[in-house]
Amino acid sequence: MASYDIVIIGGAIVGSAAAYFLREEGFAGSIALVERDPRFSHAATTLSAASIRQQFSIPENIRLSRFTLGFFRELKDRFGPEADIAFREKGYLILAGPDGLPVLKANHATQRAEGADIVLEDAEALQRRFAWLSGEGVSAGAYGLSGEGWFDAHALLALLRKDVKARGVDLVAGEVVSVERTGDRVRGVTLATGERLEAGTVINAAGPDAGKVAAMAGLALPVEPRKRSVFVFEARDRFDDMPLLVDPSGIWVRPEGAVYITGGAESEEGEGPAEPGDFEPDWPLFEEVIWPALAARIPAFEAIRPGRAWAGHYEFNTLDQNAVIGPHPQVANFLFANGFSGHGLQQAPAVGKALAEWIVHGGYGTVDCSAFGYGRIAAGRPFRELNVI
Ligand SMILES: Cc1cc2nc3c(=O)[nH]c(=O)nc-3n(C[C@H](O)[C@H](O)[C@H](O)COP(=O)(O)OP(=O)(O)OC[C@H]3O[C@@H](n4cnc5c(N)ncnc54)[C@H](O)[C@@H]3O)c2cc1C
């Protein structure tokens, strides 16, 4: 039986970032990073829209993304001159109609207070800035002048995994099927092969399956997989100044090289968990909801050529659409890094850093993640993020 100081369940961006920052914080003990799908064909990380923003409603989420932004800027110092995640700093543009205006304004004030480089402009000013935009039904928009954009998630994941492997983290291929717990301590995990890994500490980094993994330890976590489709299309016109645009309807679109990608039409109302094997894009959403909305917002998109599409599962926290970070209050050697609800890729480096600080130094230093703690889950007290895209 193998024995590790730390077993991380899930080896995609959150698990890999935790392992990376444990080493960065000087943790010299043994670490197993356990992943059942080492090609990451179904991970949220590799099926995401790979974008980063400062435009959140609560300061803690802005701070997490701002840490990651700094991490992106230091990438070559950390990983060498060849390190490149193709970060395109093109901004987000979040539009609001009359109904959404008060929230947009309040969010903007919070973001500015955190030092985020976001401007709030009315429809006329936005149309002067972006000639391709229709201001129909738009009261205002918040636009990130810097610090927001998109990047290559595969490249970021590969950098982290290569680095932790070189620093003695065991990349274990296998599926955790049970977590052994006696009283207020977890003792280890068992893989589908029957192999058992003894663990001093277990980190749950299982993404959309985090609720299932928590249940293996007898702990309740309101995180479930929700299906999200992303559609690719071509258009005749190229808009080099185009940010990631979020329409008041919630539909988003952004350039991706020579094409565009779009999504965001799912309605959360009455929505249930995704079927485990269902990665089929929801095509009617594109035809019936997304395309008409895009054509109304960007008239040049009336004539487009739809291309391929994919669907991923994201880790939806049904209590408050926000992360759950840190130890369980009673089972203190079981740590959560879950429930990011669509913004976990950009938060992963910051969360990895926070968990590593907690484990190595006994408390948070860089970004205080106490507000994301499990206590609120146990109390059923939401800590709600309003900007869920
Ligand atoms: C369509 C879509 C668009 C998105 N766009 C963005 C975006 O623009 N920006 C952003 O920040 N976020 C975005 N997200 C969210 C983001 O992808 C996730 O928050 C993030 O990737 C979560 O990382 P993770 O490592 O926790 O989860 P995952 O990437 O899902 O990784 C979890 C891993 O755990 C493994 N695992 C699970 N259970 C077990 C087990 N029992 N044993 C062993 N291994 C296990 C899985 O195989 C998987 O590889 C998007 C998500 C989707 C689906």
Tab-separated table of C-alpha atoms and ligand atoms in Angstrom:
chain	number	residue	atom	x	y	z
A	1	MET	CA	0.000	0.000	0.000
A	2	ALA	CA	1.400	3.389	-1.016
A	3	SER	CA	1.387	6.175	1.523
A	4	TYR	CA	1.302	9.922	0.798
A	5	ASP	CA	1.267	13.036	2.916
A	6	ILE	CA	-1.257	14.546	0.489
A	7	VAL	CA	-3.580	12.872	-2.008
A	8	ILE	CA	-5.251	15.224	-4.486
A	9	ILE	CA	-8.336	13.780	-6.199
A	10	GLY	CA	-8.529	15.304	-9.706
A	11	GLY	CA	-5.449	16.266	-11.710
A	12	ALA	CA	-6.837	19.037	-13.933
A	13	ILE	CA	-6.243	22.746	-13.349
A	14	VAL	CA	-7.291	22.997	-9.696
A	15	GLY	CA	-5.510	19.833	-8.548
A	16	SER	CA	-2.375	20.667	-10.534
A	17	ALA	CA	-2.302	24.249	-9.240
A	18	ALA	CA	-2.605	22.984	-5.652
A	19	ALA	CA	0.341	20.596	-6.206
A	20	TYR	CA	2.374	23.356	-7.882
A	21	PHE	CA	1.874	25.871	-5.063
A	22	LEU	CA	2.493	23.243	-2.366
A	23	ARG	CA	5.975	22.870	-3.834
A	24	GLU	CA	6.311	26.654	-4.249
A	25	GLU	CA	5.451	27.137	-0.574
A	26	GLY	CA	8.198	24.680	0.344
A	27	PHE	CA	6.138	21.558	1.026
A	28	ALA	CA	8.681	18.730	0.719
A	29	GLY	CA	6.357	15.836	1.627
A	30	SER	CA	4.916	13.240	-0.752
A	31	ILE	CA	2.008	14.191	-3.025
A	32	ALA	CA	-0.164	12.002	-5.274
A	33	LEU	CA	-2.148	13.773	-7.976
A	34	VAL	CA	-4.797	11.199	-8.922
A	35	GLU	CA	-6.554	11.534	-12.282
A	36	ARG	CA	-8.951	9.061	-13.906
A	37	ASP	CA	-8.854	10.721	-17.359
A	38	PRO	CA	-5.189	11.658	-17.928
A	39	ARG	CA	-5.950	12.960	-21.439
A	40	PHE	CA	-8.518	15.326	-19.897
A	41	SER	CA	-11.022	14.582	-22.643
A	42	HIS	CA	-13.959	15.381	-20.331
A	43	ALA	CA	-12.482	17.834	-17.829
A	44	ALA	CA	-14.093	21.259	-17.478
A	45	THR	CA	-10.593	22.716	-17.751
A	46	THR	CA	-10.070	21.594	-21.346
A	47	LEU	CA	-13.682	22.118	-22.468
A	48	SER	CA	-13.972	25.654	-21.103
A	49	ALA	CA	-13.980	29.045	-22.814
A	50	ALA	CA	-10.606	29.745	-21.129
A	51	SER	CA	-11.251	33.369	-20.248
A	52	ILE	CA	-10.317	35.555	-17.293
A	53	ARG	CA	-12.113	38.622	-15.988
A	54	GLN	CA	-12.082	41.064	-13.109
A	55	GLN	CA	-15.788	41.700	-13.436
A	56	PHE	CA	-17.261	39.881	-10.432
A	57	SER	CA	-19.747	41.152	-7.891
A	58	ILE	CA	-17.809	40.285	-4.728
A	59	PRO	CA	-14.313	41.514	-3.810
A	60	GLU	CA	-12.998	38.025	-2.935
A	61	ASN	CA	-13.615	36.750	-6.470
A	62	ILE	CA	-11.947	39.825	-7.954
A	63	ARG	CA	-8.915	39.230	-5.706
A	64	LEU	CA	-8.640	35.597	-6.805
A	65	SER	CA	-8.672	36.571	-10.478
A	66	ARG	CA	-6.225	39.395	-9.886
A	67	PHE	CA	-3.792	36.965	-8.289
A	68	THR	CA	-4.072	34.745	-11.377
A	69	LEU	CA	-3.507	37.767	-13.606
A	70	GLY	CA	-0.232	38.439	-11.765
A	71	PHE	CA	0.652	34.755	-12.159
A	72	PHE	CA	0.099	35.060	-15.941
A	73	ARG	CA	2.357	38.097	-16.061
A	74	GLU	CA	5.116	36.173	-14.228
A	75	LEU	CA	4.753	33.049	-16.339
A	76	LYS	CA	8.160	33.250	-18.026
A	77	ASP	CA	9.916	33.964	-14.722
A	78	ARG	CA	8.269	30.933	-13.186
A	79	PHE	CA	8.456	28.426	-16.057
A	80	GLY	CA	11.179	29.757	-18.387
A	81	PRO	CA	11.315	31.919	-21.518
A	82	GLU	CA	9.487	29.362	-23.689
A	83	ALA	CA	6.411	29.380	-21.433
A	84	ASP	CA	3.446	30.794	-23.331
A	85	ILE	CA	-0.285	30.473	-22.733
A	86	ALA	CA	-1.248	32.854	-25.576
A	87	PHE	CA	-2.926	35.335	-23.213
A	88	ARG	CA	-4.993	37.763	-25.318
A	89	GLU	CA	-5.727	40.769	-23.121
A	90	LYS	CA	-8.795	41.948	-25.031
A	91	GLY	CA	-11.169	42.637	-22.160
A	92	TYR	CA	-14.717	41.703	-21.297
A	93	LEU	CA	-17.650	43.911	-22.219
A	94	ILE	CA	-20.656	43.196	-20.002
A	95	LEU	CA	-23.816	44.923	-21.208
A	96	ALA	CA	-26.890	45.753	-19.154
A	97	GLY	CA	-30.363	46.923	-20.050
A	98	PRO	CA	-32.439	49.119	-17.708
A	99	ASP	CA	-33.179	46.175	-15.384
A	100	GLY	CA	-29.558	45.161	-14.984
A	101	LEU	CA	-28.153	48.687	-14.693
A	102	PRO	CA	-28.197	49.046	-10.867
A	103	VAL	CA	-26.305	45.758	-10.436
A	104	LEU	CA	-23.814	46.649	-13.186
A	105	LYS	CA	-23.129	49.989	-11.482
A	106	ALA	CA	-22.736	48.423	-8.040
A	107	ASN	CA	-20.402	45.739	-9.435
A	108	HIS	CA	-18.355	48.386	-11.217
A	109	ALA	CA	-17.903	50.357	-7.998
A	110	THR	CA	-16.726	47.173	-6.217
A	111	GLN	CA	-14.326	46.345	-9.066
A	112	ARG	CA	-12.857	49.869	-9.118
A	113	ALA	CA	-12.366	49.762	-5.352
A	114	GLU	CA	-10.320	46.568	-5.876
A	115	GLY	CA	-8.152	48.334	-8.463
A	116	ALA	CA	-9.633	46.634	-11.542
A	117	ASP	CA	-9.190	48.580	-14.768
A	118	ILE	CA	-12.864	48.671	-15.817
A	119	VAL	CA	-14.771	51.580	-17.362
A	120	LEU	CA	-18.519	52.040	-17.298
A	121	GLU	CA	-19.918	53.656	-20.446
A	122	ASP	CA	-23.353	54.377	-21.855
A	123	ALA	CA	-24.599	52.900	-25.128
A	124	GLU	CA	-23.499	55.891	-27.213
A	125	ALA	CA	-19.942	55.849	-25.914
A	126	LEU	CA	-19.766	52.092	-26.418
A	127	GLN	CA	-20.912	52.440	-30.014
A	128	ARG	CA	-18.228	55.046	-30.604
A	129	ARG	CA	-15.679	52.644	-29.124
A	130	PHE	CA	-16.963	49.555	-30.998
A	131	ALA	CA	-18.362	50.408	-34.437
A	132	TRP	CA	-19.816	46.900	-34.922
A	133	LEU	CA	-22.022	47.049	-31.801
A	134	SER	CA	-25.761	47.739	-31.696
A	135	GLY	CA	-26.783	49.699	-28.587
A	136	GLU	CA	-30.418	48.590	-28.879
A	137	GLY	CA	-31.822	48.001	-25.371
A	138	VAL	CA	-28.442	48.730	-23.764
A	139	SER	CA	-28.297	51.198	-20.878
A	140	ALA	CA	-24.591	50.787	-20.182
A	141	GLY	CA	-21.669	48.397	-20.402
A	142	ALA	CA	-18.621	47.690	-18.266
A	143	TYR	CA	-15.449	47.178	-20.285
A	144	GLY	CA	-12.093	45.880	-19.065
A	145	LEU	CA	-9.338	48.078	-20.447
A	146	SER	CA	-6.688	45.644	-19.191
A	147	GLY	CA	-6.373	42.507	-17.084
A	148	GLU	CA	-9.115	40.541	-18.844
A	149	GLY	CA	-9.148	38.261	-21.867
A	150	TRP	CA	-8.567	34.654	-22.841
A	151	PHE	CA	-5.760	32.142	-22.981
A	152	ASP	CA	-4.800	28.559	-23.820
A	153	ALA	CA	-6.049	26.340	-20.977
A	154	HIS	CA	-4.286	23.243	-22.343
A	155	ALA	CA	-0.961	25.082	-22.333
A	156	LEU	CA	-1.463	26.289	-18.755
A	157	LEU	CA	-2.383	22.791	-17.565
A	158	ALA	CA	0.608	21.260	-19.379
A	159	LEU	CA	3.001	23.785	-17.774
A	160	LEU	CA	1.770	22.970	-14.280
A	161	ARG	CA	1.754	19.189	-14.745
A	162	LYS	CA	5.235	19.128	-16.254
A	163	ASP	CA	6.535	21.280	-13.419
A	164	VAL	CA	5.031	19.222	-10.589
A	165	LYS	CA	6.190	15.963	-12.163
A	166	ALA	CA	9.730	17.324	-12.247
A	167	ARG	CA	9.383	18.242	-8.574
A	168	GLY	CA	8.516	14.723	-7.468
A	169	VAL	CA	4.714	14.814	-7.417
A	170	ASP	CA	3.377	11.356	-8.396
A	171	LEU	CA	0.940	11.646	-11.310
A	172	VAL	CA	-1.266	8.628	-10.576
A	173	ALA	CA	-3.657	7.428	-13.308
A	174	GLY	CA	-6.737	5.977	-11.647
A	175	GLU	CA	-10.251	6.599	-10.430
A	176	VAL	CA	-10.908	7.120	-6.743
A	177	VAL	CA	-13.938	5.015	-5.840
A	178	SER	CA	-13.923	5.399	-2.078
A	179	VAL	CA	-12.511	7.622	0.635
A	180	GLU	CA	-11.776	6.004	3.969
A	181	ARG	CA	-12.765	8.021	7.022
A	182	THR	CA	-12.720	7.176	10.696
A	183	GLY	CA	-14.417	9.754	12.879
A	184	ASP	CA	-13.094	13.202	12.121
A	185	ARG	CA	-10.159	12.098	9.939
A	186	VAL	CA	-9.845	10.773	6.414
A	187	ARG	CA	-7.253	7.991	6.181
A	188	GLY	CA	-6.868	7.239	2.482
A	189	VAL	CA	-8.521	6.520	-0.830
A	190	THR	CA	-9.158	3.381	-2.853
A	191	LEU	CA	-8.806	3.282	-6.640
A	192	ALA	CA	-11.016	1.328	-9.042
A	193	THR	CA	-8.172	-1.194	-9.381
A	194	GLY	CA	-8.467	-1.935	-5.668
A	195	GLU	CA	-5.183	-0.185	-4.905
A	196	ARG	CA	-5.252	1.809	-1.693
A	197	LEU	CA	-3.384	5.068	-1.096
A	198	GLU	CA	-2.950	6.101	2.501
A	199	ALA	CA	-3.261	9.866	2.928
A	200	GLY	CA	-2.349	12.387	5.613
A	201	THR	CA	-4.526	14.964	3.885
A	202	VAL	CA	-7.006	14.662	0.993
A	203	ILE	CA	-7.826	17.553	-1.363
A	204	ASN	CA	-11.049	17.320	-3.341
A	205	ALA	CA	-10.280	18.774	-6.802
A	206	ALA	CA	-12.777	16.628	-8.681
A	207	GLY	CA	-14.496	19.481	-10.546
A	208	PRO	CA	-18.091	18.661	-11.525
A	209	ASP	CA	-17.849	15.359	-9.583
A	210	ALA	CA	-16.777	17.073	-6.358
A	211	GLY	CA	-20.161	16.378	-4.754
A	212	LYS	CA	-19.725	12.642	-5.435
A	213	VAL	CA	-16.185	12.630	-4.029
A	214	ALA	CA	-17.288	14.503	-0.883
A	215	ALA	CA	-20.090	11.944	-0.451
A	216	MET	CA	-17.452	9.157	-0.510
A	217	ALA	CA	-16.104	10.730	2.691
A	218	GLY	CA	-19.646	10.997	4.081
A	219	LEU	CA	-19.709	14.785	3.582
A	220	ALA	CA	-22.466	16.780	1.889
A	221	LEU	CA	-21.375	19.248	-0.823
A	222	PRO	CA	-24.010	20.929	-3.033
A	223	VAL	CA	-21.926	20.751	-6.225
A	224	GLU	CA	-23.232	19.003	-9.330
A	225	PRO	CA	-22.341	18.855	-13.052
A	226	ARG	CA	-24.275	21.165	-15.367
A	227	LYS	CA	-23.919	20.915	-19.148
A	228	ARG	CA	-22.766	24.004	-21.044
A	229	SER	CA	-22.475	24.132	-24.863
A	230	VAL	CA	-19.973	26.172	-26.836
A	231	PHE	CA	-20.530	26.867	-30.541
A	232	VAL	CA	-17.953	27.857	-33.142
A	233	PHE	CA	-18.844	30.018	-36.144
A	234	GLU	CA	-17.192	31.931	-38.958
A	235	ALA	CA	-18.087	35.452	-40.053
A	236	ARG	CA	-16.972	37.482	-43.028
A	237	ASP	CA	-15.880	40.438	-40.903
A	238	ARG	CA	-12.993	40.360	-38.440
A	239	PHE	CA	-13.256	42.671	-35.445
A	240	ASP	CA	-9.771	42.879	-33.982
A	241	ASP	CA	-10.907	45.109	-31.126
A	242	MET	CA	-13.627	42.701	-30.009
A	243	PRO	CA	-13.614	41.774	-26.310
A	244	LEU	CA	-15.534	38.887	-24.786
A	245	LEU	CA	-18.996	40.395	-25.027
A	246	VAL	CA	-21.789	39.423	-22.661
A	247	ASP	CA	-25.220	40.453	-23.919
A	248	PRO	CA	-27.928	41.487	-21.412
A	249	SER	CA	-29.559	38.135	-22.304
A	250	GLY	CA	-26.519	36.326	-20.833
A	251	ILE	CA	-25.274	35.119	-24.225
A	252	TRP	CA	-21.534	35.596	-24.682
A	253	VAL	CA	-19.308	35.691	-27.758
A	254	ARG	CA	-15.618	36.208	-28.390
A	255	PRO	CA	-13.054	35.800	-31.168
A	256	GLU	CA	-10.933	32.637	-31.159
A	257	GLY	CA	-8.201	33.016	-33.757
A	258	ALA	CA	-9.885	33.246	-37.154
A	259	VAL	CA	-13.319	32.165	-35.869
A	260	TYR	CA	-15.688	33.082	-33.038
A	261	ILE	CA	-17.034	31.066	-30.112
A	262	THR	CA	-20.324	31.648	-28.325
A	263	GLY	CA	-22.547	30.187	-25.609
A	264	GLY	CA	-24.430	31.084	-22.467
A	265	ALA	CA	-28.019	30.424	-23.524
A	266	GLU	CA	-28.796	27.761	-20.914
A	267	SER	CA	-31.520	28.651	-18.466
A	268	GLU	CA	-30.746	27.703	-14.865
A	269	GLU	CA	-34.403	27.629	-13.971
A	270	GLY	CA	-35.525	24.065	-13.397
A	271	GLU	CA	-32.160	22.808	-14.625
A	272	GLY	CA	-30.913	19.522	-13.153
A	273	PRO	CA	-27.540	17.800	-13.092
A	274	ALA	CA	-25.992	16.699	-16.387
A	275	GLU	CA	-26.003	12.989	-17.223
A	276	PRO	CA	-22.454	11.706	-16.634
A	277	GLY	CA	-21.848	10.687	-20.269
A	278	ASP	CA	-23.794	13.494	-21.962
A	279	PHE	CA	-21.368	15.752	-23.826
A	280	GLU	CA	-23.678	16.365	-26.800
A	281	PRO	CA	-23.963	20.088	-27.659
A	282	ASP	CA	-27.469	21.465	-27.363
A	283	TRP	CA	-27.853	22.551	-31.025
A	284	PRO	CA	-31.379	24.033	-30.745
A	285	LEU	CA	-29.920	26.611	-28.319
A	286	PHE	CA	-27.718	27.924	-31.105
A	287	GLU	CA	-30.401	28.006	-33.781
A	288	GLU	CA	-33.251	29.318	-31.685
A	289	VAL	CA	-31.665	31.513	-29.020
A	290	ILE	CA	-28.018	32.382	-29.627
A	291	TRP	CA	-27.909	33.256	-33.307
A	292	PRO	CA	-30.906	35.625	-33.230
A	293	ALA	CA	-29.470	37.371	-30.162
A	294	LEU	CA	-26.031	37.715	-31.765
A	295	ALA	CA	-27.460	39.082	-35.004
A	296	ALA	CA	-29.427	41.687	-33.056
A	297	ARG	CA	-26.386	42.780	-31.021
A	298	ILE	CA	-23.815	42.646	-33.837
A	299	PRO	CA	-25.601	43.177	-37.170
A	300	ALA	CA	-22.604	41.795	-39.112
A	301	PHE	CA	-23.388	38.434	-37.508
A	302	GLU	CA	-26.661	38.132	-39.429
A	303	ALA	CA	-24.616	36.255	-42.031
A	304	ILE	CA	-22.435	33.678	-40.352
A	305	ARG	CA	-21.376	30.112	-41.017
A	306	PRO	CA	-21.967	27.770	-38.039
A	307	GLY	CA	-19.148	25.313	-37.457
A	308	ARG	CA	-18.467	22.639	-34.870
A	309	ALA	CA	-19.562	22.710	-31.244
A	310	TRP	CA	-18.719	21.019	-27.951
A	311	ALA	CA	-20.245	20.672	-24.512
A	312	GLY	CA	-18.560	20.504	-21.122
A	313	HIS	CA	-19.751	20.028	-17.578
A	314	TYR	CA	-19.180	22.737	-15.115
A	315	GLU	CA	-19.160	22.434	-11.345
A	316	PHE	CA	-22.332	24.164	-10.255
A	317	ASN	CA	-22.705	25.078	-6.580
A	318	THR	CA	-26.470	24.964	-6.123
A	319	LEU	CA	-26.332	27.027	-2.899
A	320	ASP	CA	-24.694	30.205	-4.187
A	321	GLN	CA	-22.739	29.627	-7.448
A	322	ASN	CA	-19.482	30.281	-5.650
A	323	ALA	CA	-16.360	28.391	-4.688
A	324	VAL	CA	-16.000	26.231	-1.589
A	325	ILE	CA	-12.393	26.464	-0.432
A	326	GLY	CA	-10.534	25.075	2.559
A	327	PRO	CA	-10.932	22.389	5.214
A	328	HIS	CA	-14.101	20.761	6.462
A	329	PRO	CA	-14.712	22.224	9.950
A	330	GLN	CA	-14.837	18.802	11.637
A	331	VAL	CA	-12.901	16.598	9.205
A	332	ALA	CA	-9.980	19.006	9.058
A	333	ASN	CA	-7.701	16.878	6.843
A	334	PHE	CA	-10.285	16.874	4.006
A	335	LEU	CA	-9.981	20.078	1.959
A	336	PHE	CA	-12.356	21.456	-0.655
A	337	ALA	CA	-11.447	23.315	-3.858
A	338	ASN	CA	-14.797	23.080	-5.569
A	339	GLY	CA	-17.997	24.654	-6.821
A	340	PHE	CA	-16.505	27.454	-8.940
A	341	SER	CA	-19.630	27.554	-11.147
A	342	GLY	CA	-18.013	28.580	-14.399
A	343	HIS	CA	-15.053	30.639	-13.211
A	344	GLY	CA	-12.701	28.041	-11.770
A	345	LEU	CA	-10.101	27.996	-14.494
A	346	GLN	CA	-9.114	31.597	-13.869
A	347	GLN	CA	-9.284	31.106	-10.109
A	348	ALA	CA	-7.229	27.898	-9.990
A	349	PRO	CA	-3.752	29.421	-9.511
A	350	ALA	CA	-5.043	31.648	-6.696
A	351	VAL	CA	-6.899	28.780	-5.051
A	352	GLY	CA	-3.857	26.523	-5.352
A	353	LYS	CA	-1.796	29.214	-3.646
A	354	ALA	CA	-4.391	29.683	-0.880
A	355	LEU	CA	-4.670	25.953	-0.120
A	356	ALA	CA	-0.878	25.586	-0.091
A	357	GLU	CA	-0.573	28.496	2.345
A	358	TRP	CA	-3.217	26.970	4.567
A	359	ILE	CA	-1.513	23.558	4.594
A	360	VAL	CA	2.083	24.785	4.917
A	361	HIS	CA	1.635	27.883	7.090
A	362	GLY	CA	-1.633	27.087	8.843
A	363	GLY	CA	-3.533	30.056	7.423
A	364	TYR	CA	-4.257	32.167	4.349
A	365	GLY	CA	-1.748	34.884	3.463
A	366	THR	CA	-2.066	36.144	-0.092
A	367	VAL	CA	-5.826	35.973	-0.654
A	368	ASP	CA	-8.002	35.402	2.385
A	369	CYS	CA	-10.370	32.591	1.395
A	370	SER	CA	-12.193	32.325	4.742
A	371	ALA	CA	-15.412	33.652	3.213
A	372	PHE	CA	-15.420	30.669	0.820
A	373	GLY	CA	-15.189	28.207	3.724
A	374	TYR	CA	-17.448	25.195	4.221
A	375	GLY	CA	-19.057	26.783	7.279
A	376	ARG	CA	-21.560	28.621	5.097
A	377	ILE	CA	-22.515	25.366	3.363
A	378	ALA	CA	-23.175	23.679	6.695
A	379	ALA	CA	-25.245	26.703	7.784
A	380	GLY	CA	-27.056	26.977	4.424
A	381	ARG	CA	-25.956	30.622	4.304
A	382	PRO	CA	-25.302	31.704	0.695
A	383	PHE	CA	-22.258	33.796	-0.237
A	384	ARG	CA	-23.588	34.691	-3.635
A	385	GLU	CA	-21.698	35.737	-6.756
A	386	LEU	CA	-24.005	37.647	-9.104
A	387	ASN	CA	-21.824	37.607	-12.222
A	388	VAL	CA	-22.090	33.957	-13.243
A	389	ILE	CA	-21.431	33.625	-16.960
B	1	LIG	C1	-18.268	25.353	-21.364
B	1	LIG	C2	-17.486	25.871	-20.183
B	1	LIG	C3	-16.920	27.132	-20.264
B	1	LIG	C4	-16.165	27.621	-19.192
B	1	LIG	N1	-15.529	28.833	-19.325
B	1	LIG	C5	-14.724	29.269	-18.337
B	1	LIG	C6	-13.990	30.471	-18.497
B	1	LIG	O1	-14.066	31.133	-19.528
B	1	LIG	N2	-13.202	30.884	-17.470
B	1	LIG	C7	-13.092	30.170	-16.302
B	1	LIG	O2	-12.380	30.601	-15.408
B	1	LIG	N3	-13.768	29.012	-16.139
B	1	LIG	C8	-14.563	28.547	-17.123
B	1	LIG	N4	-15.244	27.376	-16.968
B	1	LIG	C9	-15.161	26.678	-15.674
B	1	LIG	C10	-13.842	25.959	-15.551
B	1	LIG	O3	-13.626	25.154	-16.667
B	1	LIG	C11	-13.822	25.141	-14.276
B	1	LIG	O4	-14.239	25.942	-13.195
B	1	LIG	C12	-12.439	24.610	-13.963
B	1	LIG	O5	-11.868	24.024	-15.099
B	1	LIG	C13	-12.505	23.644	-12.818
B	1	LIG	O6	-11.285	22.967	-12.752
B	1	LIG	P1	-11.193	21.609	-11.935
B	1	LIG	O7	-9.789	21.149	-12.024
B	1	LIG	O8	-11.801	21.813	-10.601
B	1	LIG	O9	-12.217	20.649	-12.695
B	1	LIG	P2	-12.005	19.738	-13.977
B	1	LIG	O10	-11.252	20.435	-15.028
B	1	LIG	O11	-13.346	19.171	-14.355
B	1	LIG	O12	-11.104	18.607	-13.412
B	1	LIG	C14	-11.551	17.676	-12.458
B	1	LIG	C15	-10.778	16.405	-12.724
B	1	LIG	O13	-11.057	15.488	-11.698
B	1	LIG	C16	-11.081	14.203	-12.264
B	1	LIG	N5	-11.864	13.350	-11.370
B	1	LIG	C17	-13.147	13.513	-10.983
B	1	LIG	N6	-13.533	12.539	-10.142
B	1	LIG	C18	-12.449	11.732	-9.998
B	1	LIG	C19	-12.217	10.540	-9.264
B	1	LIG	N7	-13.212	9.973	-8.526
B	1	LIG	N8	-11.009	9.944	-9.336
B	1	LIG	C20	-10.014	10.519	-10.099
B	1	LIG	N9	-10.174	11.640	-10.827
B	1	LIG	C21	-11.387	12.246	-10.761
B	1	LIG	C22	-11.744	14.408	-13.606
B	1	LIG	O14	-11.426	13.366	-14.508
B	1	LIG	C23	-11.186	15.748	-14.049
B	1	LIG	O15	-10.062	15.647	-14.877
B	1	LIG	C24	-16.002	26.841	-18.012
B	1	LIG	C25	-16.572	25.571	-17.947
B	1	LIG	C26	-17.288	25.064	-19.023
B	1	LIG	C27	-17.840	23.679	-18.935
